[in-house]
Rosetta silent file (secondary structure, phi, psi, omega in degrees, C-alpha in Angstrom):
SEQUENCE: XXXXXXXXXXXXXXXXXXXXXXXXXXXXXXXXXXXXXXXXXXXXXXXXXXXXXXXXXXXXXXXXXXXXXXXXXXXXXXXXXXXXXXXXXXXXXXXXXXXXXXXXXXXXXXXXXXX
SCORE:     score description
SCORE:     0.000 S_00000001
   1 L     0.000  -14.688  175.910  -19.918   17.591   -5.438 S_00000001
   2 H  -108.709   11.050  168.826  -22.553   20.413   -6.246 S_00000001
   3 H   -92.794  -38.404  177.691  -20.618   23.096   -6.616 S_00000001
   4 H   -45.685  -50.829 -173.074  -18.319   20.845   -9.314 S_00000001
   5 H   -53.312  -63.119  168.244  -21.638   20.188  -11.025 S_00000001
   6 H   -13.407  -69.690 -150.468  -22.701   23.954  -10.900 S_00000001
   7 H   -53.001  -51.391 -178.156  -19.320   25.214  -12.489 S_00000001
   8 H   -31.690  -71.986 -174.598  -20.116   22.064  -15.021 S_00000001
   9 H   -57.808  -13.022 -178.517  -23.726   23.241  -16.085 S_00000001
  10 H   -69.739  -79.182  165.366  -22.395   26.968  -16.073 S_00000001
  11 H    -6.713  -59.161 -160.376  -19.779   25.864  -18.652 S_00000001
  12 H   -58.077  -66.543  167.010  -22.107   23.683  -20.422 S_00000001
  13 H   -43.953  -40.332 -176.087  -24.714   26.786  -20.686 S_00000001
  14 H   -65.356  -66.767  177.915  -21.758   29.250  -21.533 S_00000001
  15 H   -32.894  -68.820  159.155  -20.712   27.065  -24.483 S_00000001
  16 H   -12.195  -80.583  162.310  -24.278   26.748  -25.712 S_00000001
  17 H   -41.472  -41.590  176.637  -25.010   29.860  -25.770 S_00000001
  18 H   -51.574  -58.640  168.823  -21.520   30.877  -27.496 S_00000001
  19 H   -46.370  -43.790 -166.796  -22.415   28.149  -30.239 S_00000001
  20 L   -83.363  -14.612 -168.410  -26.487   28.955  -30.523 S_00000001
  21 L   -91.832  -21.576 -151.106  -25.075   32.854  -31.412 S_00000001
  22 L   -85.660 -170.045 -168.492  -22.878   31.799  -34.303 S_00000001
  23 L  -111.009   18.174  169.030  -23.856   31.953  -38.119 S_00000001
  24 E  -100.907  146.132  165.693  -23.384   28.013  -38.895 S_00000001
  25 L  -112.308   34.571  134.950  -26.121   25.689  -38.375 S_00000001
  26 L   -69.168  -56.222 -165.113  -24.104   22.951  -37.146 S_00000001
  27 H   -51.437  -45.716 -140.282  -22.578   25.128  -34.869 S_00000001
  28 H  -101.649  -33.559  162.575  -25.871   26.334  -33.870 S_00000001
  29 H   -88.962   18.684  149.500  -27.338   22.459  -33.299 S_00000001
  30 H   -70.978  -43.593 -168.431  -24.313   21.403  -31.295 S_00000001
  31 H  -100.863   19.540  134.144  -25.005   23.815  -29.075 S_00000001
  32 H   -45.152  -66.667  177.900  -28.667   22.807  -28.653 S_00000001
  33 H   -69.933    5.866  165.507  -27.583   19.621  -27.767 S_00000001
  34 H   -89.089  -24.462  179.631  -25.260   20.960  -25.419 S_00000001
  35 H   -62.269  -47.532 -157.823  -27.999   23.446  -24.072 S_00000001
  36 L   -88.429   11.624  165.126  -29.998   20.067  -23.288 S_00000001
  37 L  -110.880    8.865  158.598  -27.053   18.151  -21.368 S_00000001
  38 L   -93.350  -31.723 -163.130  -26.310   20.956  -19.267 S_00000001
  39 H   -77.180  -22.704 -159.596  -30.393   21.126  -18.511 S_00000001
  40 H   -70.859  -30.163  163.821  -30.247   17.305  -18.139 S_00000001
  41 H   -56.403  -54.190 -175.986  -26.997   17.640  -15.481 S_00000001
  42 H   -59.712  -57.067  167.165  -29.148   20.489  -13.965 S_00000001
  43 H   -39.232  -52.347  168.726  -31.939   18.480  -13.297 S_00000001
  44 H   -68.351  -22.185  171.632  -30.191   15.592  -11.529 S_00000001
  45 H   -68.233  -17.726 -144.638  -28.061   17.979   -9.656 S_00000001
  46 L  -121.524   -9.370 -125.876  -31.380   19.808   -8.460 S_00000001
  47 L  -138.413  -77.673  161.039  -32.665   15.984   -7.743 S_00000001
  48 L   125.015  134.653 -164.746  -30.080   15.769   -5.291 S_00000001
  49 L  -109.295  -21.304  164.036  -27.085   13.469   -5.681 S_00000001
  50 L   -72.072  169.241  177.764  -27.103   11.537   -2.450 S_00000001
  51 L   110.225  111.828  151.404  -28.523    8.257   -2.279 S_00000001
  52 L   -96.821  -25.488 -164.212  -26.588    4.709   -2.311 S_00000001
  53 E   -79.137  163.315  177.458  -29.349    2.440   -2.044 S_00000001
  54 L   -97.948  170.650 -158.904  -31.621    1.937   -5.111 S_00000001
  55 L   -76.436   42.119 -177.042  -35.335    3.050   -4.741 S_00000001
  56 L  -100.740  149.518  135.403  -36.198   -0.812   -3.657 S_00000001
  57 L   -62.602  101.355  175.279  -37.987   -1.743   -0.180 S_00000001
  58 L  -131.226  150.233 -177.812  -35.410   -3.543    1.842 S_00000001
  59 L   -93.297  151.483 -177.467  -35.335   -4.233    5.455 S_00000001
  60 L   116.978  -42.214 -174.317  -31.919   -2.481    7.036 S_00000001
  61 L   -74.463  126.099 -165.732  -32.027    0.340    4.759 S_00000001
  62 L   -69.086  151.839  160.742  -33.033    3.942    6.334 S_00000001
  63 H   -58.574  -46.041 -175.960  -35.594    6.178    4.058 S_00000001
  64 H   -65.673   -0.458 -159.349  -32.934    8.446    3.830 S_00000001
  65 H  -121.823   -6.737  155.835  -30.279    6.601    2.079 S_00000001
  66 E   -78.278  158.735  173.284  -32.391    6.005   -0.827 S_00000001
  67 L   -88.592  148.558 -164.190  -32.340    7.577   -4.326 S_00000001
  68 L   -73.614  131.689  154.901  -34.816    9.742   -5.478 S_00000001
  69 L   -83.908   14.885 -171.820  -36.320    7.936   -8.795 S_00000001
  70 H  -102.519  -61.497 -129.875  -38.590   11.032  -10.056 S_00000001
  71 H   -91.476  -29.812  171.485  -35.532   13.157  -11.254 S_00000001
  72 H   -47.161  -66.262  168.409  -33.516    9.849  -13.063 S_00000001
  73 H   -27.357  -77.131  175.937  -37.101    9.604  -14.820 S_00000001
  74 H   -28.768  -45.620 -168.528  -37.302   13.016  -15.885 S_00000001
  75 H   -91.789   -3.579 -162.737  -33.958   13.319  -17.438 S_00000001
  76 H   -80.647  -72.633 -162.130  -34.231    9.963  -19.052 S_00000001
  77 H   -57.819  -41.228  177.827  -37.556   11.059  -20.776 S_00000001
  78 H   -48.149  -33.901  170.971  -35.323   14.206  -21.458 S_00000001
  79 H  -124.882   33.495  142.904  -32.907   12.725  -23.353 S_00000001
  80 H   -63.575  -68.810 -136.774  -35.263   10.550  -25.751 S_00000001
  81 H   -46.370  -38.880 -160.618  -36.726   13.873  -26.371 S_00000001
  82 L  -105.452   48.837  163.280  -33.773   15.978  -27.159 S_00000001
  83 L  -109.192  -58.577 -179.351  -31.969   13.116  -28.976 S_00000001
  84 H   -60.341  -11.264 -153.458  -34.967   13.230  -31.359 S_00000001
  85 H  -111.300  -21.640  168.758  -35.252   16.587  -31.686 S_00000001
  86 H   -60.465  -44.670  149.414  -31.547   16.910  -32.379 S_00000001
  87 H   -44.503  -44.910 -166.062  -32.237   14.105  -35.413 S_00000001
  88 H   -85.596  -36.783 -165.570  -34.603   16.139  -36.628 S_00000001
  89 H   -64.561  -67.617 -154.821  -32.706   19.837  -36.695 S_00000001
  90 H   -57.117   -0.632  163.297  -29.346   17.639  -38.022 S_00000001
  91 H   -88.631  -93.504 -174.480  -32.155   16.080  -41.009 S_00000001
  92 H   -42.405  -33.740 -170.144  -33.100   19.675  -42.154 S_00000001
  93 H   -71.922  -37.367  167.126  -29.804   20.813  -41.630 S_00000001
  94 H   -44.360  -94.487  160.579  -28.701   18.247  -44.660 S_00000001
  95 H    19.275  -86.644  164.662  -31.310   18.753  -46.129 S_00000001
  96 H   -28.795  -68.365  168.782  -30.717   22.305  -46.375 S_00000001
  97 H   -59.216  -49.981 -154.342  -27.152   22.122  -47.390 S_00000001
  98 H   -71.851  -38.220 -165.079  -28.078   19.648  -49.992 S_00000001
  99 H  -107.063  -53.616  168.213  -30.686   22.312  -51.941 S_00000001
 100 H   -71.716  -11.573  175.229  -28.910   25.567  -50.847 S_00000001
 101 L    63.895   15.632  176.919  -25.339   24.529  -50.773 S_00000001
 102 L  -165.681  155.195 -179.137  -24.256   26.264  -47.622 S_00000001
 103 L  -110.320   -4.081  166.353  -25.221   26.057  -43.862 S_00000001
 104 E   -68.840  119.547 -172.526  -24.415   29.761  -43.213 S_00000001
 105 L   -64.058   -4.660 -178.888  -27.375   31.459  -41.741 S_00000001
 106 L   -62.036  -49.179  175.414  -26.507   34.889  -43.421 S_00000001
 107 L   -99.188   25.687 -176.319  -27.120   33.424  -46.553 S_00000001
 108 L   -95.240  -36.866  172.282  -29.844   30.918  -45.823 S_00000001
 109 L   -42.616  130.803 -178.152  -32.175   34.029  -44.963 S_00000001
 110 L   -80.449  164.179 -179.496  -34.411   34.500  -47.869 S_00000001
 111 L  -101.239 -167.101 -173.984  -34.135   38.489  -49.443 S_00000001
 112 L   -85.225  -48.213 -169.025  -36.960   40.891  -50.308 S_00000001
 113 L   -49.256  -51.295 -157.031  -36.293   40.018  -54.058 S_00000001
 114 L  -101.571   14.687  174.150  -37.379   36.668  -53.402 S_00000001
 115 L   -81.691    0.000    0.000  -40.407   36.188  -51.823 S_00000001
């Protein structure tokens, strides 16, 4: 199961990147948020994917057969973070359109004339 995951976050990461290069800034916050659900798969995969029992103290159940609860934390807190920060870029990005009238970063760059 952690080589499927692997190929996943490789994907996930290629796509990102492809998206974070292009000159739209939609284009370019999709593939943020894809950049942070590849990191958030990479974290739980890195976490460790075994584990049936839930992280409770029961008698029968071995230490080993529980799930780790630090990496479930982690990505949880991970994806408040990058939900909000993904709110905020897709807010500016209106924003943006709405006073300039285009989301293409060629012409969103300000020129020498105009500083």
């Amino acid at each position: 199961m952690e080589i499927i995951m692997s190929v996943v976050i490789g994907f996930l990461f290629m796509a990102a990147v492809y998206l974070m290069l292009s000159k739209s800034l939609i284009r370019i916050i999709i593939g943020t948020g894809l950049l942070s659900h590849g990191a958030h798969l990479l974290l739980l995969t890195m976490g460790g994917l075994g584990g049936e029992s839930p992280p409770v103290v029961a008698d029968g159940v071995s230490v080993s057969d529980y799930a780790d609860p630090l990496p479930q934390a982690l990505i949880l807190t991970a994806i408040v973070i990058s939900f909000a920060v993904t709110s905020f870029f897709l807010v500016v990005a209106y924003r943006a359109y709405q006073e300039l009238g285009t989301d293409n970063m060629e012409l969103l760059k300000g020129t020498e004339d105009h500083e």
